[in-house]
XYZ file of C-alpha atoms in Angstrom:
471
model
C -77.632 35.416 33.280
C -74.410 38.023 34.001
C -72.799 39.891 31.790
C -69.075 39.796 31.863
C -67.233 43.194 31.935
C -65.380 42.380 28.630
C -64.489 46.455 27.482
C -61.154 45.638 27.708
C -61.066 42.247 24.957
C -63.283 44.340 22.570
C -60.815 47.225 22.685
C -58.201 44.623 22.160
C -59.525 43.420 19.773
C -60.246 46.263 17.761
C -56.605 47.311 18.487
C -55.236 44.130 17.129
C -57.050 44.796 13.671
C -56.139 48.354 13.470
C -59.496 49.492 13.607
C -61.116 53.056 15.450
C -63.540 53.008 17.148
C -65.917 54.695 14.591
C -64.465 52.002 11.998
C -65.743 49.346 14.408
C -68.952 51.095 15.085
C -69.854 51.674 11.006
C -69.366 47.695 10.176
C -71.622 46.863 13.240
C -74.055 49.726 12.635
C -74.145 50.984 15.510
C -73.118 54.401 16.988
C -69.335 55.144 17.885
C -70.453 56.460 21.292
C -71.743 52.600 21.992
C -68.452 51.539 21.159
C -66.969 54.059 23.720
C -69.552 52.740 26.035
C -68.800 48.640 25.421
C -65.001 49.360 25.983
C -65.287 51.186 29.148
C -67.884 48.766 30.509
C -70.542 51.166 31.022
C -72.872 49.217 28.657
C -72.754 45.131 27.922
C -71.867 43.783 24.765
C -75.582 42.344 23.762
C -76.601 39.067 21.591
C -77.119 41.126 18.422
C -74.024 42.947 19.000
C -71.684 39.822 19.158
C -73.688 37.871 16.098
C -72.727 41.044 14.140
C -69.329 40.634 15.375
C -69.096 37.191 14.974
C -70.916 37.699 11.077
C -68.433 40.687 9.612
C -65.062 39.763 11.399
C -65.216 35.664 11.644
C -64.431 35.877 15.319
C -65.562 33.004 18.091
C -67.902 35.141 19.778
C -66.858 33.185 23.268
C -64.300 35.281 24.062
C -66.667 37.952 24.595
C -68.914 35.716 26.995
C -69.282 35.640 30.644
C -68.686 32.090 30.102
C -65.140 32.287 29.593
C -64.537 34.634 32.454
C -66.359 31.686 34.380
C -63.385 29.411 33.490
C -60.649 31.637 34.663
C -62.340 32.904 37.674
C -62.374 29.120 38.772
C -58.942 28.180 37.812
C -57.647 31.181 39.387
C -59.172 30.446 42.550
C -57.782 26.945 42.624
C -54.494 28.897 42.023
C -55.220 30.879 45.068
C -56.051 27.622 47.234
C -52.948 26.200 46.610
C -51.030 29.214 48.331
C -51.016 31.864 51.227
C -52.834 34.382 49.788
C -56.311 31.830 49.652
C -57.758 34.554 52.693
C -56.273 37.487 51.611
C -58.080 37.937 48.336
C -61.892 37.791 47.820
C -63.828 36.093 44.902
C -65.087 39.674 43.545
C -61.360 40.523 43.079
C -60.387 37.124 41.652
C -63.479 37.689 39.355
C -62.267 41.532 38.704
C -58.926 40.176 37.554
C -60.477 37.211 35.016
C -63.210 39.578 33.631
C -60.980 42.596 33.005
C -57.235 41.424 31.997
C -57.930 37.878 30.950
C -54.584 37.668 29.261
C -52.991 38.355 33.011
C -55.135 36.080 34.440
C -54.351 33.213 32.115
C -50.518 34.101 32.911
C -50.760 34.145 36.425
C -52.802 30.131 35.767
C -49.832 29.325 33.581
C -47.326 30.151 36.168
C -48.878 28.301 39.092
C -49.075 25.353 36.680
C -44.866 25.896 35.924
C -44.792 26.354 39.571
C -46.484 23.243 40.543
C -44.412 21.487 37.760
C -41.013 22.257 39.261
C -42.218 21.565 43.091
C -42.985 17.749 41.531
C -39.976 17.317 39.750
C -37.726 18.846 42.692
C -39.613 16.654 45.189
C -38.978 13.331 42.613
C -35.440 14.656 42.441
C -34.841 14.677 46.081
C -36.137 11.224 46.498
C -34.125 10.035 43.832
C -37.456 9.461 41.700
C -39.142 9.977 38.409
C -42.429 9.944 39.316
C -42.821 13.121 40.010
C -42.746 14.329 36.398
C -45.798 11.987 35.142
C -48.929 12.760 36.282
C -48.057 16.869 35.613
C -47.391 16.142 31.961
C -50.990 14.353 31.875
C -52.986 17.488 33.359
C -50.476 19.589 30.858
C -52.147 17.612 27.959
C -55.318 17.521 29.416
C -55.176 21.883 30.110
C -53.846 21.591 26.179
C -57.430 19.907 25.064
C -59.344 22.241 27.901
C -58.118 25.308 26.442
C -59.256 24.581 23.138
C -62.917 23.427 24.613
C -62.311 19.761 23.522
C -62.435 20.972 19.798
C -59.374 20.393 17.552
C -60.574 21.487 14.234
C -57.640 20.655 11.879
C -57.791 17.136 13.380
C -61.581 17.098 12.805
C -61.441 18.605 9.262
C -58.832 15.816 8.163
C -61.103 12.945 9.407
C -63.733 14.069 7.520
C -61.633 14.271 4.471
C -60.153 10.886 4.941
C -63.597 8.995 5.330
C -64.821 10.799 2.715
C -61.634 10.122 0.147
C -61.534 6.255 1.267
C -65.418 5.318 1.103
C -65.515 4.404 4.835
C -68.999 5.226 5.091
C -69.599 1.641 2.985
C -67.697 -0.186 5.434
C -69.337 1.516 8.064
C -72.938 0.795 6.775
C -71.520 -3.151 6.250
C -70.492 -3.080 10.154
C -67.107 -3.739 8.673
C -65.190 -0.544 9.442
C -62.316 -1.844 10.850
C -61.975 -4.049 7.426
C -62.365 -0.571 6.057
C -59.471 0.824 7.766
C -57.105 -2.168 7.430
C -57.581 -1.853 3.856
C -56.787 1.640 4.184
C -53.313 0.967 5.485
C -52.508 -1.902 3.315
C -53.719 0.282 -0.047
C -52.072 3.394 1.017
C -49.355 3.026 3.787
C -48.064 -0.299 2.902
C -49.027 -1.756 6.367
C -50.592 -5.243 7.141
C -52.651 -5.799 9.887
C -52.417 -8.894 11.572
C -53.347 -10.458 15.494
C -51.631 -10.509 18.334
C -50.305 -14.082 19.557
C -52.400 -15.402 22.551
C -49.159 -14.299 24.710
C -49.677 -10.852 24.600
C -53.055 -10.457 23.418
C -54.694 -9.565 27.122
C -51.533 -7.358 27.850
C -51.432 -5.135 24.536
C -54.274 -3.412 22.250
C -52.163 -2.287 19.766
C -48.570 -3.012 18.672
C -46.463 -1.406 15.405
C -43.186 -2.913 13.944
C -42.163 -0.127 11.512
C -39.754 -2.203 10.007
C -41.474 -5.128 8.705
C -44.749 -2.676 8.394
C -47.286 -5.092 9.995
C -49.501 -3.533 12.556
C -50.978 -6.247 15.284
C -53.607 -5.730 17.187
C -55.372 -7.839 20.231
C -58.025 -10.084 19.025
C -59.584 -9.321 22.235
C -61.256 -5.951 21.088
C -64.527 -5.512 19.955
C -65.063 -3.981 16.178
C -65.665 -1.160 17.503
C -62.532 -1.031 19.844
C -60.085 -2.644 17.124
C -61.711 0.345 14.687
C -60.535 3.121 17.277
C -56.940 1.367 17.222
C -56.534 1.239 13.174
C -57.779 4.785 13.271
C -55.282 6.209 15.859
C -52.540 4.458 14.074
C -53.763 5.640 10.860
C -53.585 9.415 12.931
C -49.835 8.747 13.480
C -48.889 8.477 9.765
C -51.783 10.243 8.003
C -51.527 13.361 9.757
C -48.165 13.373 11.746
C -48.029 16.889 10.348
C -50.770 18.282 12.150
C -50.504 16.276 15.171
C -46.946 17.378 15.305
C -48.045 20.893 14.972
C -50.820 21.340 17.503
C -48.309 19.808 19.932
C -45.672 21.835 19.044
C -47.445 24.809 19.196
C -48.954 24.035 23.003
C -46.723 25.285 25.763
C -45.807 22.232 26.959
C -42.744 21.052 29.636
C -41.006 18.764 27.943
C -40.854 15.760 25.586
C -43.117 13.664 28.026
C -45.736 15.962 27.870
C -45.403 16.286 24.161
C -45.620 12.111 23.684
C -48.560 11.979 25.667
C -50.233 15.387 23.591
C -49.339 13.404 20.462
C -51.034 10.221 21.758
C -54.326 12.303 23.139
C -54.719 14.180 19.408
C -54.089 10.994 18.025
C -56.592 9.763 19.804
C -59.114 12.737 19.300
C -58.688 12.200 15.589
C -59.523 8.221 16.114
C -63.022 9.722 17.674
C -63.388 11.777 14.641
C -63.258 9.178 12.181
C -65.080 6.915 13.556
C -67.771 9.081 14.138
C -67.401 11.733 11.537
C -68.239 15.153 11.957
C -71.406 15.899 10.394
C -73.282 12.622 9.905
C -72.385 12.457 13.616
C -73.849 15.609 14.915
C -76.866 15.533 12.169
C -77.759 12.019 13.908
C -77.264 13.258 17.361
C -79.782 16.278 16.572
C -82.445 13.571 14.970
C -82.093 11.232 18.141
C -81.824 13.969 20.477
C -78.394 12.834 21.694
C -79.777 9.674 23.092
C -76.316 8.034 23.561
C -77.698 4.522 23.601
C -79.182 4.974 20.151
C -76.089 6.843 19.017
C -73.701 3.836 19.979
C -76.059 1.107 17.920
C -75.880 3.064 14.625
C -72.436 3.502 14.779
C -71.521 0.758 16.464
C -69.581 2.041 19.474
C -69.506 2.175 23.189
C -71.244 4.633 25.402
C -68.147 6.185 26.385
C -66.774 6.467 22.993
C -70.197 8.491 21.811
C -70.346 10.702 25.534
C -66.800 11.543 24.552
C -67.266 12.350 20.860
C -70.607 14.391 22.072
C -68.464 16.835 23.844
C -66.201 17.827 20.951
C -68.728 19.184 18.690
C -67.864 22.480 18.613
C -67.382 23.632 15.071
C -68.200 27.265 14.215
C -71.206 27.362 12.358
C -72.402 24.004 13.175
C -72.234 23.463 17.129
C -73.995 20.363 18.790
C -74.896 20.678 22.508
C -71.616 22.313 24.754
C -71.074 19.620 27.175
C -69.007 18.740 29.620
C -67.551 15.042 29.874
C -66.044 12.982 32.734
C -64.609 9.644 33.822
C -64.653 9.035 37.360
C -63.771 5.588 39.248
C -65.329 4.660 42.508
C -62.518 6.415 44.733
C -63.202 9.802 43.153
C -60.438 9.665 41.005
C -61.144 11.433 37.573
C -59.351 9.891 34.761
C -60.632 11.866 31.929
C -62.204 15.487 31.967
C -63.272 17.281 29.011
C -64.956 20.629 28.382
C -66.771 22.381 25.732
C -68.674 24.256 28.720
C -67.565 26.996 31.487
C -68.418 24.153 33.991
C -65.746 23.176 36.507
C -64.499 20.693 38.919
C -61.443 22.151 41.808
C -58.343 20.115 41.529
C -58.314 21.159 45.152
C -60.077 18.911 47.461
C -61.813 16.592 45.384
C -64.942 16.651 43.951
C -68.607 17.339 45.512
C -70.164 14.006 46.962
C -73.561 15.205 46.311
C -72.203 15.273 42.006
C -74.905 12.096 40.664
C -72.232 10.971 38.722
C -70.742 8.919 41.507
C -74.612 7.730 42.042
C -74.603 5.522 38.830
C -72.007 3.026 40.877
C -74.835 2.007 43.168
C -77.080 1.829 39.793
C -74.597 -0.326 37.070
C -75.638 -0.105 33.785
C -78.685 1.921 34.565
C -78.746 5.824 32.933
C -78.957 8.454 35.910
C -79.956 11.994 35.797
C -79.693 14.746 37.532
C -80.604 18.691 37.742
C -78.072 20.497 39.546
C -76.915 23.740 40.261
C -73.414 25.638 41.586
C -73.020 27.908 44.050
C -72.630 30.398 41.132
C -76.424 29.801 40.016
C -75.701 27.918 36.940
C -77.762 25.125 36.337
C -77.110 22.024 34.411
C -78.534 18.778 33.575
C -76.026 15.775 34.067
C -75.963 12.045 32.640
C -74.280 9.454 34.517
C -73.650 5.811 33.571
C -70.890 2.686 34.454
C -69.249 0.996 31.976
C -67.025 -1.869 32.144
C -64.034 -3.803 30.758
C -63.000 -6.974 30.457
C -60.332 -8.047 28.200
C -60.200 -11.947 28.861
C -62.207 -14.806 29.970
C -63.639 -15.803 33.551
C -61.196 -14.039 36.853
C -59.897 -11.780 34.440
C -59.890 -8.301 36.061
C -62.328 -5.589 35.288
C -62.295 -1.938 34.796
C -65.232 -0.004 36.399
C -65.860 4.217 35.518
C -68.685 6.047 35.550
C -69.370 8.305 32.574
C -70.606 11.935 33.065
C -72.291 14.012 30.611
C -73.508 17.584 31.732
C -74.836 20.477 29.816
C -76.211 24.395 30.801
C -79.933 23.898 31.711
C -80.656 26.285 28.923
C -79.859 23.448 26.051
C -81.489 20.310 28.578
C -84.909 20.998 26.099
C -82.572 19.520 23.055
C -82.119 16.183 24.931
C -83.808 13.115 25.559
C -83.037 12.852 29.223
C -85.159 15.877 29.692
C -88.288 14.456 29.053
C -90.325 14.102 32.137
C -88.164 16.399 34.237
C -89.279 19.932 35.440
C -86.619 22.046 34.207
C -88.526 25.308 35.167
C -88.742 23.984 38.977
C -85.932 25.546 41.178
C -86.758 22.726 44.127
C -85.597 20.082 41.265
C -81.998 21.142 41.502
C -79.645 19.390 43.486
C -77.244 22.030 45.051
C -73.784 20.986 44.136
C -70.026 22.328 44.314
C -66.647 22.593 42.756
C -65.009 20.557 45.224
C -65.307 21.860 49.276
C -62.168 23.780 49.668
C -62.950 26.324 47.039
C -66.915 25.875 47.257
C -68.608 28.860 48.559
C -72.002 26.997 49.663
C -73.120 27.159 52.861
C -75.121 24.600 55.233
C -74.139 21.798 53.284
C -73.991 18.348 55.260
C -71.813 17.136 53.116
C -68.696 19.414 53.428
C -65.681 17.365 54.099
C -63.043 20.747 54.534
C -63.703 24.460 55.189
C -63.976 26.418 52.804
C -60.419 28.378 52.162
C -60.828 32.123 52.938
C -64.167 31.420 54.670
C -63.440 32.017 58.775
C -64.964 29.331 60.557
C -67.173 29.623 63.602
C -65.604 28.055 66.418
C -67.214 27.780 69.501
C -67.685 25.177 72.359
C -71.041 26.240 73.176
C -73.028 24.686 70.901
C -72.585 21.838 67.839
C -73.972 22.162 64.491
C -75.603 19.512 62.548
C -73.672 21.330 59.149
C -69.841 20.533 59.356
C -67.651 23.716 59.380
C -69.982 26.106 59.594
C -68.650 29.843 58.562
C -68.581 32.806 60.845
C -69.838 35.006 58.055
């Protein structure tokens, strides 16, 4: 696997702690010259050195990994694809910036996000519309969770503590977690839970009247959905200080983004409370990450389990690092969270060869795919459709495809890898991050030419591959 040039990061880490090269070398059990060579990118940081760093300084070794640079590289390529500089900067130069000066690279990404935000706001104001700000706020919140690798430690710990203190495990074993949460809200917070009236039961999931201390839920919700809504409300009253601190600490543009962040963080807490970290991780390992079996054990749906699996990144107790995605038939991605370096572009859509889209042709059936990105990284993907309908006959239904992917070297831990030839390169489907930023040549499904790649333009021949490059 490619080693990242992380010497500058190691030097910054050492200087932040006021350490000399000699002091760091002593702590790590290596020579001073070795430290000097690592900081000068003359030698890579090896696995044993990373483990020693984590042990001695309690640092997340992810900040020194190649995957962190890959995430930044992908984000920078998105930025360039949206500017006139796309054909002036090579992939190598982009990677060099991400690896050598990650703080500067992140600043460029953040600066572009703010630039896009202002463009959209100005366009909305010019058209006397307010719609331009909403998508940007949504993207800001998505980026917040992406930056945290979809793990919010403070909320996970709070959820586990409340789960234990309120003896919710007993209610869960009886199959009445919603009843246990209703009791907790009544006894601990003076909030009474009741059903919504028929007139709005098919329009509203949850409504809270703060003056009457009355929380109403739709009777159309399943027991698992009812528990999730109760847990979301509990987050807003029991963990308001934690949620506010997380939202305020994020670099969000305004009240709309901060409000969406609060909702997203409350939903995160709800998932962590219904599927508490320790028991859920133990069950996931025991059942080899079988989503259906986990759903039956914890009485929740496929999407809830898949999303929770993508959050299990507690230091010292990590699960498989997953990428979670939810898409519709038109290819719109409504949820995208990652504990990995996997990246799909915001520019030009996603890859039609990705098996997540194939799930729509086989509703309710789990699809698996071994896929490889242009940079050589390979993944195991699991996908299945989910359908929601909150009313009777004639009520519109919503159908999505849920995808869960992990790096191929974790695949043996999943039941979905059984029977797959993980060592055979011929089993890998070549996919990409989106046509406009995909380097792959000879792809028959290419919808757009790659930005920055000169096209072969000739009237003397016609190729089967669309938009062939001149290189």
